[in-house]
Amino acid sequence: MHHSPVVLFAFWESFLLDLLSRTGKFRKDLRFTLTQRIDNTALDVMELVIEAQRFNDKRRQLELISTNIDKLRILLRLSVRLGALDKGGYEHLIRGLDEAGRMVGGWIKQQGRK
């Protein structure tokens, strides 16, 4: 299935709103460490999606998006282990990361065909 950059942007924007609403409820002792890292990494993905839409050679941005999605998976797993995120919220967010990862993977494959 082909996902356009615009679809990825819209998907990530929706994912980001959900993620930020969840991290905003993390305990105070995690706000300047885990919460900040998760939020900044997710915002970095949004910036990279915008950049990838504009550049002719998108490969570097797409690889960085994929790497940041992997980082978010680990950070969210830590959030569960620290009791900041419940398992249901974690599973929901991981499904979103998986979907975004598939979109990015498709975009990378499309770039390889060009």
Tab-separated table of C-alpha atoms in Angstrom:
chain	number	residue	atom	x	y	z
A	1	MET	CA	0.000	0.000	0.000
A	2	HIS	CA	1.327	3.433	-0.938
A	3	HIS	CA	1.204	6.189	1.662
A	4	SER	CA	1.862	9.708	0.534
A	5	PRO	CA	3.933	12.132	2.595
A	6	VAL	CA	0.758	14.117	3.269
A	7	VAL	CA	-0.911	11.036	4.770
A	8	LEU	CA	2.135	10.433	6.989
A	9	PHE	CA	2.106	14.077	8.078
A	10	ALA	CA	-1.596	13.948	8.992
A	11	PHE	CA	-1.162	10.609	10.746
A	12	TRP	CA	1.831	11.833	12.746
A	13	GLU	CA	0.048	15.044	13.722
A	14	SER	CA	-2.831	13.019	15.154
A	15	PHE	CA	-0.419	10.596	16.847
A	16	LEU	CA	1.532	13.502	18.311
A	17	LEU	CA	-1.577	15.069	19.844
A	18	ASP	CA	-2.466	11.759	21.487
A	19	LEU	CA	1.103	11.194	22.703
A	20	LEU	CA	1.477	14.698	24.151
A	21	SER	CA	-1.826	14.402	25.993
A	22	ARG	CA	-0.559	11.186	27.594
A	23	THR	CA	2.954	12.401	28.469
A	24	GLY	CA	1.438	15.557	29.951
A	25	LYS	CA	0.018	13.318	32.677
A	26	PHE	CA	3.334	11.674	33.592
A	27	ARG	CA	4.521	12.095	37.157
A	28	LYS	CA	6.336	15.273	38.054
A	29	ASP	CA	9.624	13.439	38.735
A	30	LEU	CA	9.681	12.268	35.092
A	31	ARG	CA	8.801	15.562	33.408
A	32	PHE	CA	12.320	16.832	32.821
A	33	THR	CA	13.766	13.489	31.846
A	34	LEU	CA	11.556	10.889	30.216
A	35	THR	CA	8.618	13.136	29.319
A	36	GLN	CA	10.817	15.780	27.752
A	37	ARG	CA	12.798	13.192	25.780
A	38	ILE	CA	9.645	11.510	24.438
A	39	ASP	CA	8.019	14.804	23.502
A	40	ASN	CA	11.141	16.179	21.812
A	41	THR	CA	11.768	12.979	19.868
A	42	ALA	CA	8.171	12.932	18.614
A	43	LEU	CA	8.394	16.607	17.640
A	44	ASP	CA	11.657	15.856	15.826
A	45	VAL	CA	9.793	13.273	13.756
A	46	MET	CA	7.252	15.918	12.741
A	47	GLU	CA	10.050	18.270	11.655
A	48	LEU	CA	11.759	15.505	9.690
A	49	VAL	CA	8.524	14.615	7.894
A	50	ILE	CA	8.186	18.254	6.829
A	51	GLU	CA	11.814	18.317	5.655
A	52	ALA	CA	11.448	15.025	3.773
A	53	GLN	CA	8.488	16.433	1.860
A	54	ARG	CA	10.603	19.332	0.637
A	55	PHE	CA	13.956	17.724	-0.206
A	56	ASN	CA	14.721	15.912	-3.456
A	57	ASP	CA	16.971	13.429	-1.658
A	58	LYS	CA	14.712	12.291	1.155
A	59	ARG	CA	16.691	9.227	2.227
A	60	ARG	CA	18.536	10.837	5.169
A	61	GLN	CA	15.372	12.351	6.677
A	62	LEU	CA	13.477	9.087	6.239
A	63	GLU	CA	16.228	7.123	7.968
A	64	LEU	CA	16.197	9.627	10.842
A	65	ILE	CA	12.409	9.335	11.116
A	66	SER	CA	12.747	5.557	11.330
A	67	THR	CA	15.470	5.835	13.978
A	68	ASN	CA	13.394	8.242	16.052
A	69	ILE	CA	10.390	5.921	15.858
A	70	ASP	CA	12.619	3.156	17.247
A	71	LYS	CA	13.764	5.475	20.038
A	72	LEU	CA	10.152	6.238	20.906
A	73	ARG	CA	9.385	2.523	21.174
A	74	ILE	CA	12.114	2.146	23.790
A	75	LEU	CA	11.149	5.300	25.678
A	76	LEU	CA	7.510	4.215	25.827
A	77	ARG	CA	8.518	0.777	27.083
A	78	LEU	CA	10.492	2.496	29.852
A	79	SER	CA	7.426	4.606	30.626
A	80	VAL	CA	5.392	1.479	31.276
A	81	ARG	CA	8.113	-0.058	33.420
A	82	LEU	CA	8.284	3.140	35.485
A	83	GLY	CA	4.503	3.184	35.906
A	84	ALA	CA	4.018	6.433	33.990
A	85	LEU	CA	2.021	4.846	31.172
A	86	ASP	CA	-0.536	2.070	31.509
A	87	LYS	CA	-0.318	-1.012	29.304
A	88	GLY	CA	-3.420	-0.070	27.322
A	89	GLY	CA	-1.991	3.347	26.485
A	90	TYR	CA	1.331	1.761	25.621
A	91	GLU	CA	-0.286	-0.744	23.262
A	92	HIS	CA	-2.288	1.995	21.569
A	93	LEU	CA	0.797	4.161	21.036
A	94	ILE	CA	2.894	1.227	19.824
A	95	ARG	CA	0.257	0.413	17.204
A	96	GLY	CA	0.549	4.010	16.022
A	97	LEU	CA	4.340	3.773	15.865
A	98	ASP	CA	4.058	0.519	13.923
A	99	GLU	CA	1.718	2.146	11.401
A	100	ALA	CA	3.998	5.168	11.036
A	101	GLY	CA	6.954	2.821	10.579
A	102	ARG	CA	5.154	1.022	7.754
A	103	MET	CA	4.415	4.355	6.092
A	104	VAL	CA	8.046	5.433	6.343
A	105	GLY	CA	9.216	2.034	5.078
A	106	GLY	CA	6.953	2.367	2.046
A	107	TRP	CA	8.262	5.852	1.387
A	108	ILE	CA	11.853	4.594	1.604
A	109	LYS	CA	11.085	1.806	-0.880
A	110	GLN	CA	9.452	4.317	-3.209
A	111	GLN	CA	12.593	6.451	-3.073
A	112	GLY	CA	14.689	3.416	-3.981
A	113	ARG	CA	12.685	2.916	-7.167
A	114	LYS	CA	13.306	6.474	-8.353
